[in-house]
């Protein structure tokens, strides 16, 4: 540590160095790149991921799901939940320290900007830097925060509007897209408040996942732990390896002392591991006084059973296969039939005429031509719109006329079958026709 650095600059020097920090930087860079680039990725000509609320559909991995098909993805959502449970049970709070957007953006976007401006300001205080110059550097810091928050906010909007629509909205007055503009403003303001002020309080006071860790973790779960048997009694001249330099406490983003054991606020960011290993290296002592470990390992107890993670993984795999099965049996044409509001039935040439209202949605990525007929010989179907092109993901509504002889009705009702046929799909649906009682 350089003698001319203040405590704040010392902390900057500690938390931005170390092999674990370098590993996290690689993961964070990949995650940030994915967040920024995912709206631009196309799979089979469709967005990789997009929530198109205006058309009641969402895109995932090049597939299109409409809101009335949420049952298709519910097993996948549950599988994700079970995978999180399995990962947490085996690897502890690796999500919090390595993949959570809160940690990723704070540690690898906003805090480096803070170091760039305020860290240099702290160092220059010993070089007669004026208070006004320091104040200007803080202004630049918050301006950079705002620019990054705007980028994140607009990227968030692109997950709902699509990139093409996003550029159209940026180049047009906010009043024309007030809903998206308000959403982007709220998201940007939220990021500014969170990452410039609230920060780790989001993890310690707000995030429910931190509260759940006491339920999800056991003594065989991976944690960042302090080896008490090796480190105690602590002190510069004591027999324990811990010299009580308190670097692990100073660099901790949530302000805990890892030497006091497993704590709710620990997000497994490994900053204390890098700080302690640096001290151990300078003291010519073994590294990993603080390390990734388990409570049983720290207590020299043999690992217990893998039953709980295995159950979670088994449940996740089962649900993933169920999702695949449901996807393979997904219909490319969504058909809804109900009675037309215009007319219920009437007699035409000794036959009963029923007008049915159809709602068709093409769920495939290619155009289809619909044909409607009936296998019942006594039924005639009149469909003026049949044969017309139904474009990819298009929704169409129109009426068809179904004619059946009067004598076929029993109790005023007759059940008949309609056949729907396209280039990709064939389906038969039973309908109930209304007539006159004999």
Coordinates of C-alpha atoms in Angstrom, one line a residue:
X1 CA 0.0 0.0 0.0
X2 CA 1.3 3.4 -0.9
X3 CA 1.7 5.8 2.0
X4 CA 0.2 8.7 0.1
X5 CA -3.1 7.1 -0.4
X6 CA -6.1 7.7 1.8
X7 CA -8.3 4.9 3.2
X8 CA -10.8 5.3 0.2
X9 CA -8.0 4.9 -2.3
X10 CA -6.7 1.9 -0.4
X11 CA -10.1 0.2 -0.7
X12 CA -10.1 1.0 -4.4
X13 CA -6.7 -0.7 -4.8
X14 CA -7.9 -3.7 -2.9
X15 CA -11.2 -4.4 -4.5
X16 CA -10.0 -4.0 -8.1
X17 CA -7.2 -6.6 -7.9
X18 CA -6.9 -10.3 -7.4
X19 CA -7.4 -13.5 -9.3
X20 CA -11.0 -14.0 -8.1
X21 CA -11.8 -10.4 -9.2
X22 CA -10.3 -11.2 -12.7
X23 CA -12.5 -14.4 -13.0
X24 CA -15.6 -12.4 -12.0
X25 CA -14.7 -9.7 -14.5
X26 CA -14.7 -12.3 -17.3
X27 CA -18.2 -13.6 -16.3
X28 CA -19.6 -10.1 -15.8
X29 CA -18.3 -8.9 -19.2
X30 CA -20.1 -11.9 -20.9
X31 CA -23.3 -11.2 -19.0
X32 CA -23.3 -7.4 -19.8
X33 CA -22.5 -8.2 -23.4
X34 CA -25.5 -10.6 -23.5
X35 CA -27.8 -8.1 -22.0
X36 CA -26.9 -5.4 -24.5
X37 CA -26.8 -7.6 -27.6
X38 CA -29.6 -10.1 -26.9
X39 CA -32.3 -7.7 -28.4
X40 CA -30.2 -7.6 -31.6
X41 CA -29.8 -11.3 -32.1
X42 CA -32.0 -13.1 -34.6
X43 CA -32.8 -16.8 -34.7
X44 CA -34.6 -18.1 -37.7
X45 CA -35.4 -14.5 -38.6
X46 CA -37.1 -13.9 -35.3
X47 CA -35.8 -12.0 -32.2
X48 CA -33.8 -14.1 -29.8
X49 CA -35.9 -12.8 -26.9
X50 CA -38.6 -10.1 -26.9
X51 CA -41.8 -9.5 -25.0
X52 CA -44.2 -8.0 -27.6
X53 CA -47.0 -6.8 -25.4
X54 CA -48.9 -4.9 -28.1
X55 CA -49.4 -8.2 -30.1
X56 CA -49.7 -10.4 -27.0
X57 CA -46.8 -12.6 -27.8
X58 CA -43.2 -13.2 -26.8
X59 CA -40.2 -14.5 -28.6
X60 CA -37.7 -17.0 -27.1
X61 CA -34.9 -18.7 -28.9
X62 CA -36.5 -17.9 -32.2
X63 CA -39.9 -19.4 -31.2
X64 CA -43.0 -17.3 -30.9
X65 CA -45.4 -17.9 -28.0
X66 CA -48.7 -16.1 -27.6
X67 CA -50.1 -15.2 -24.3
X68 CA -52.8 -17.8 -24.5
X69 CA -50.0 -20.4 -24.7
X70 CA -48.4 -19.6 -21.4
X71 CA -49.0 -23.2 -20.4
X72 CA -46.3 -24.2 -22.8
X73 CA -43.6 -22.3 -20.9
X74 CA -44.8 -22.8 -17.3
X75 CA -42.8 -26.1 -17.1
X76 CA -39.7 -24.3 -18.3
X77 CA -40.2 -21.5 -15.7
X78 CA -40.6 -24.2 -13.0
X79 CA -37.5 -26.0 -14.3
X80 CA -35.5 -22.7 -14.0
X81 CA -36.7 -22.4 -10.4
X82 CA -35.6 -25.9 -9.6
X83 CA -32.2 -25.3 -11.3
X84 CA -31.8 -22.2 -9.1
X85 CA -32.6 -24.3 -6.0
X86 CA -30.1 -26.9 -7.1
X87 CA -27.3 -24.4 -7.8
X88 CA -28.0 -22.6 -4.5
X89 CA -28.0 -25.9 -2.5
X90 CA -24.7 -27.0 -4.0
X91 CA -22.9 -23.7 -4.9
X92 CA -24.4 -21.3 -2.3
X93 CA -25.0 -17.7 -3.3
X94 CA -23.0 -17.9 -6.5
X95 CA -25.8 -16.1 -8.3
X96 CA -25.5 -13.1 -5.9
X97 CA -21.8 -12.7 -6.3
X98 CA -21.3 -13.7 -9.9
X99 CA -24.5 -13.3 -12.0
X100 CA -27.0 -11.0 -10.3
X101 CA -27.5 -7.8 -12.3
X102 CA -27.2 -5.8 -9.1
X103 CA -23.6 -7.1 -8.5
X104 CA -22.6 -7.2 -12.1
X105 CA -23.5 -3.6 -13.0
X106 CA -22.4 -2.2 -9.6
X107 CA -19.0 -3.9 -9.4
X108 CA -18.0 -3.8 -13.1
X109 CA -19.7 -0.7 -14.5
X110 CA -20.6 1.9 -11.8
X111 CA -17.8 1.2 -9.3
X112 CA -15.0 1.4 -11.9
X113 CA -16.4 4.7 -13.0
X114 CA -16.4 5.8 -9.4
X115 CA -12.8 4.7 -9.1
X116 CA -11.9 6.6 -12.3
X117 CA -13.2 9.9 -11.0
X118 CA -13.3 9.9 -7.1
X119 CA -10.4 7.5 -6.7
X120 CA -8.1 9.9 -8.7
X121 CA -9.6 12.8 -6.7
X122 CA -8.6 11.1 -3.4
X123 CA -5.1 10.6 -4.7
X124 CA -4.7 14.2 -5.9
X125 CA -5.7 15.7 -2.5
X126 CA -2.1 15.4 -1.6
X127 CA -1.1 17.4 -4.7
X128 CA -3.0 20.6 -3.8
X129 CA -6.0 19.9 -5.9
X130 CA -8.7 22.5 -5.3
X131 CA -12.1 21.6 -3.9
X132 CA -13.7 22.9 -7.1
X133 CA -11.7 20.5 -9.2
X134 CA -12.7 17.6 -7.0
X135 CA -16.3 18.8 -7.3
X136 CA -16.1 18.8 -11.1
X137 CA -14.8 15.3 -11.1
X138 CA -17.9 14.2 -9.1
X139 CA -20.1 16.0 -11.6
X140 CA -18.5 14.0 -14.4
X141 CA -19.0 10.8 -12.4
X142 CA -22.7 11.4 -12.0
X143 CA -22.9 12.4 -15.7
X144 CA -21.4 9.1 -16.7
X145 CA -23.8 7.3 -14.3
X146 CA -26.7 9.0 -16.1
X147 CA -25.3 8.0 -19.6
X148 CA -24.9 4.4 -18.5
X149 CA -28.4 4.4 -16.9
X150 CA -29.9 5.7 -20.1
X151 CA -28.2 3.0 -22.1
X152 CA -29.5 0.3 -19.7
X153 CA -33.0 1.9 -19.7
X154 CA -33.2 2.0 -23.5
X155 CA -31.9 -1.5 -23.8
X156 CA -34.6 -2.6 -21.3
X157 CA -37.2 -1.0 -23.5
X158 CA -35.9 -2.8 -26.6
X159 CA -36.8 -6.1 -24.9
X160 CA -40.4 -5.1 -25.3
X161 CA -40.5 -2.9 -28.4
X162 CA -37.8 -4.4 -30.5
X163 CA -34.7 -2.6 -31.8
X164 CA -36.3 -1.2 -34.9
X165 CA -39.2 0.3 -33.0
X166 CA -36.8 1.6 -30.4
X167 CA -34.9 3.7 -32.9
X168 CA -38.2 5.0 -34.3
X169 CA -39.2 6.1 -30.8
X170 CA -35.9 7.7 -30.1
X171 CA -36.2 9.8 -33.3
X172 CA -39.8 10.8 -32.6
X173 CA -41.3 13.1 -29.9
X174 CA -41.9 11.4 -26.5
X175 CA -45.7 12.2 -26.7
X176 CA -46.1 9.7 -29.5
X177 CA -44.8 6.9 -27.3
X178 CA -45.6 8.1 -23.9
X179 CA -46.0 4.6 -22.3
X180 CA -42.5 3.5 -23.4
X181 CA -41.0 6.9 -22.6
X182 CA -42.4 6.8 -19.0
X183 CA -41.1 3.2 -18.6
X184 CA -37.7 4.1 -19.8
X185 CA -37.6 7.2 -17.5
X186 CA -38.6 5.2 -14.5
X187 CA -36.0 2.4 -15.2
X188 CA -33.3 5.0 -15.8
X189 CA -34.1 6.9 -12.6
X190 CA -34.2 3.6 -10.7
X191 CA -30.8 2.6 -11.9
X192 CA -29.4 6.1 -11.0
X193 CA -30.8 6.0 -7.5
X194 CA -29.8 2.4 -6.9
X195 CA -26.2 2.5 -8.2
X196 CA -25.4 6.0 -7.0
X197 CA -26.9 5.8 -3.5
X198 CA -28.8 2.7 -2.5
X199 CA -26.2 0.1 -3.7
X200 CA -25.6 -2.8 -1.3
X201 CA -28.7 -2.0 0.7
X202 CA -30.6 -3.6 -2.2
X203 CA -28.9 -6.9 -1.2
X204 CA -29.2 -6.6 2.5
X205 CA -32.6 -5.0 3.0
X206 CA -34.7 -5.5 -0.2
X207 CA -33.7 -8.6 -2.1
X208 CA -35.8 -11.7 -1.0
X209 CA -33.3 -14.1 -2.3
X210 CA -30.9 -13.2 0.5
X211 CA -33.6 -14.0 3.0
X212 CA -34.2 -17.4 1.4
X213 CA -30.6 -18.5 1.7
X214 CA -31.0 -19.8 5.3
X215 CA -33.6 -22.2 3.9
X216 CA -31.8 -23.2 0.7
X217 CA -28.3 -23.6 2.2
X218 CA -27.0 -26.4 4.3
X219 CA -23.6 -27.3 5.8
X220 CA -22.5 -28.8 2.5
X221 CA -23.3 -25.7 0.4
X222 CA -20.4 -23.7 -1.0
X223 CA -19.7 -20.6 1.0
X224 CA -17.0 -18.0 1.4
X225 CA -15.6 -19.0 4.8
X226 CA -12.9 -18.1 7.2
X227 CA -10.8 -21.0 8.6
X228 CA -11.1 -20.3 12.3
X229 CA -8.9 -23.2 13.4
X230 CA -6.0 -21.9 11.3
X231 CA -6.5 -18.2 11.8
X232 CA -7.2 -18.0 15.5
X233 CA -6.0 -16.5 17.8
X234 CA -5.5 -13.6 15.5
X235 CA -2.9 -10.9 15.9
X236 CA 0.4 -9.8 14.4
X237 CA 2.4 -11.8 16.9
X238 CA -0.1 -14.5 17.7
X239 CA 0.1 -18.2 16.7
X240 CA -2.8 -17.8 14.3
X241 CA -2.3 -16.9 10.6
X242 CA -4.8 -14.0 10.8
X243 CA -2.8 -10.8 11.5
X244 CA -6.0 -8.8 12.2
X245 CA -5.3 -6.3 9.3
X246 CA -9.0 -6.0 8.8
X247 CA -8.6 -5.8 5.0
X248 CA -11.4 -8.4 4.6
X249 CA -13.7 -6.1 6.5
X250 CA -12.7 -2.9 4.7
X251 CA -13.2 -4.4 1.2
X252 CA -16.5 -6.1 2.0
X253 CA -19.2 -4.3 0.0
X254 CA -21.9 -5.1 2.6
X255 CA -19.6 -4.2 5.6
X256 CA -19.5 -7.6 7.4
X257 CA -16.6 -9.3 9.1
X258 CA -16.3 -12.7 7.4
X259 CA -14.3 -14.0 10.4
X260 CA -17.6 -14.0 12.4
X261 CA -19.0 -16.9 10.4
X262 CA -21.7 -17.3 7.8
X263 CA -23.9 -14.2 7.7
X264 CA -27.0 -13.2 5.8
X265 CA -25.4 -10.2 4.2
X266 CA -22.5 -12.1 2.6
X267 CA -23.0 -12.2 -1.2
X268 CA -19.9 -14.4 -1.9
X269 CA -18.2 -11.7 -4.0
X270 CA -14.7 -13.0 -3.0
X271 CA -13.3 -9.5 -2.4
X272 CA -12.2 -10.7 1.1
X273 CA -10.5 -13.7 -0.5
X274 CA -8.3 -11.7 -2.8
X275 CA -7.5 -9.2 0.0
X276 CA -6.5 -11.9 2.5
X277 CA -4.5 -13.9 0.0
X278 CA -2.5 -10.8 -0.9
X279 CA -1.6 -10.4 2.8
X280 CA -0.8 -14.1 3.2
X281 CA 1.5 -13.8 0.2
X282 CA 3.4 -10.9 1.7
X283 CA 3.6 -12.6 5.0
X284 CA 5.0 -15.8 3.3
X285 CA 2.1 -17.8 4.7
X286 CA -0.3 -20.3 3.0
X287 CA -3.1 -18.7 1.0
X288 CA -6.8 -19.4 1.4
X289 CA -7.3 -18.5 5.0
X290 CA -10.5 -17.1 3.6
X291 CA -11.7 -19.3 0.7
X292 CA -14.5 -21.0 -1.1
X293 CA -15.4 -23.9 1.2
X294 CA -18.3 -25.5 3.2
X295 CA -19.2 -25.5 6.8
X296 CA -18.5 -29.2 7.1
X297 CA -15.1 -28.8 5.4
X298 CA -14.2 -26.0 7.9
X299 CA -15.2 -28.3 10.7
X300 CA -13.3 -31.2 9.2
X301 CA -16.5 -33.2 8.8
X302 CA -17.1 -35.5 5.9
X303 CA -19.5 -34.3 3.2
X304 CA -23.1 -35.4 3.7
X305 CA -25.6 -36.5 1.0
X306 CA -26.1 -35.0 -2.4
X307 CA -29.8 -36.0 -2.2
X308 CA -31.3 -32.6 -2.2
X309 CA -29.4 -31.1 -5.2
X310 CA -30.1 -34.4 -7.0
X311 CA -33.8 -34.1 -6.4
X312 CA -33.8 -30.5 -7.7
X313 CA -31.9 -31.4 -10.8
X314 CA -34.1 -34.4 -11.5
X315 CA -37.2 -32.3 -11.2
X316 CA -35.7 -29.7 -13.5
X317 CA -34.7 -32.3 -16.2
X318 CA -38.2 -33.8 -16.0
X319 CA -39.8 -30.4 -16.6
X320 CA -37.5 -29.6 -19.4
X321 CA -38.4 -32.8 -21.2
X322 CA -42.1 -32.0 -20.5
X323 CA -41.6 -28.6 -22.2
X324 CA -39.9 -30.3 -25.2
X325 CA -42.8 -32.8 -25.5
X326 CA -45.4 -30.0 -25.4
X327 CA -43.5 -28.0 -27.9
X328 CA -43.3 -30.9 -30.3
X329 CA -47.1 -31.2 -30.2
X330 CA -47.7 -27.5 -30.5
X331 CA -50.3 -26.6 -33.2
X332 CA -49.2 -24.1 -35.9
X333 CA -52.7 -22.8 -36.2
X334 CA -54.8 -21.6 -33.3
X335 CA -58.6 -21.9 -33.9
X336 CA -61.4 -20.4 -31.9
X337 CA -65.0 -20.7 -32.8
X338 CA -68.0 -19.0 -31.3
X339 CA -71.4 -17.9 -32.5
X340 CA -71.7 -14.8 -34.5
X341 CA -73.4 -11.8 -32.9
X342 CA -75.0 -10.9 -36.2
X343 CA -77.3 -13.9 -36.4
X344 CA -78.0 -17.1 -34.6
X345 CA -79.9 -19.2 -37.2
X346 CA -82.5 -19.0 -39.9
X347 CA -84.3 -21.3 -42.4
X348 CA -83.0 -21.3 -46.0
X349 CA -84.5 -23.7 -48.5
X350 CA -85.5 -26.3 -45.9
X351 CA -82.1 -26.1 -44.3
X352 CA -81.0 -24.3 -41.1
X353 CA -78.3 -21.7 -41.5
X354 CA -75.9 -21.0 -38.7
X355 CA -73.3 -18.2 -38.8
X356 CA -70.1 -19.0 -36.9
X357 CA -67.4 -16.5 -36.1
X358 CA -63.8 -17.7 -36.4
X359 CA -60.7 -16.4 -34.9
X360 CA -57.6 -17.9 -36.5
X361 CA -54.0 -17.2 -35.6
X362 CA -51.0 -18.4 -37.6
X363 CA -48.4 -19.3 -35.1
X364 CA -45.8 -20.5 -37.6
X365 CA -43.1 -18.4 -39.3
X366 CA -44.5 -19.0 -42.8
X367 CA -47.7 -18.1 -44.5
X368 CA -50.6 -20.6 -44.6
X369 CA -53.8 -20.9 -46.8
X370 CA -56.8 -22.1 -44.8
X371 CA -59.5 -24.4 -46.2
X372 CA -62.6 -25.3 -44.2
X373 CA -65.0 -28.2 -45.1
X374 CA -67.1 -30.8 -43.3
X375 CA -66.9 -34.6 -43.5
X376 CA -70.7 -34.8 -42.9
X377 CA -72.4 -35.3 -46.2
X378 CA -75.5 -33.3 -45.2
X379 CA -73.6 -30.2 -44.3
X380 CA -72.5 -27.3 -46.6
X381 CA -69.9 -24.8 -45.5
X382 CA -69.7 -21.4 -47.2
X383 CA -66.4 -19.6 -46.5
X384 CA -65.7 -16.5 -48.6
X385 CA -62.3 -16.0 -47.0
X386 CA -61.1 -19.6 -47.4
X387 CA -58.1 -19.9 -49.6
X388 CA -56.8 -16.5 -48.7
X389 CA -53.2 -16.1 -47.3
X390 CA -52.8 -16.0 -43.6
X391 CA -49.4 -14.5 -43.1
X392 CA -46.8 -15.5 -40.4
X393 CA -48.1 -14.7 -36.9
X394 CA -51.1 -13.0 -38.4
X395 CA -54.5 -13.1 -36.7
X396 CA -57.7 -13.2 -38.8
X397 CA -61.4 -13.0 -37.9
X398 CA -64.3 -13.7 -40.2
X399 CA -67.7 -15.5 -40.4
X400 CA -68.6 -18.7 -42.1
X401 CA -72.0 -20.1 -42.9
X402 CA -72.9 -23.7 -42.0
X403 CA -76.1 -25.2 -43.6
X404 CA -77.7 -28.4 -42.3
X405 CA -81.1 -30.0 -43.1
X406 CA -83.9 -29.3 -40.7
X407 CA -84.5 -33.0 -40.0
X408 CA -81.0 -33.5 -38.7
X409 CA -81.7 -31.4 -35.6
X410 CA -82.8 -33.2 -32.4
X411 CA -84.1 -31.1 -29.6
X412 CA -83.1 -28.0 -31.6
X413 CA -79.5 -29.0 -31.7
X414 CA -77.2 -30.8 -34.2
X415 CA -73.6 -31.7 -33.6
X416 CA -71.4 -31.6 -36.7
X417 CA -67.7 -31.6 -37.6
X418 CA -65.6 -29.0 -39.4
X419 CA -62.2 -29.8 -40.9
X420 CA -59.5 -27.1 -41.0
X421 CA -56.6 -27.8 -43.3
X422 CA -53.5 -25.8 -44.2
X423 CA -50.1 -26.7 -45.7
X424 CA -48.8 -27.5 -42.2
X425 CA -51.8 -28.6 -40.2
X426 CA -55.0 -30.5 -40.3
X427 CA -57.6 -30.5 -37.5
X428 CA -61.2 -31.5 -37.0
X429 CA -63.4 -29.6 -34.5
X430 CA -66.9 -30.5 -33.4
X431 CA -69.4 -27.7 -33.4
X432 CA -73.0 -27.5 -32.1
X433 CA -75.5 -26.0 -34.6
X434 CA -78.8 -24.4 -33.4
X435 CA -82.1 -25.2 -35.2
X436 CA -85.8 -25.7 -34.6
X437 CA -87.3 -28.5 -32.5
X438 CA -89.3 -31.0 -34.6

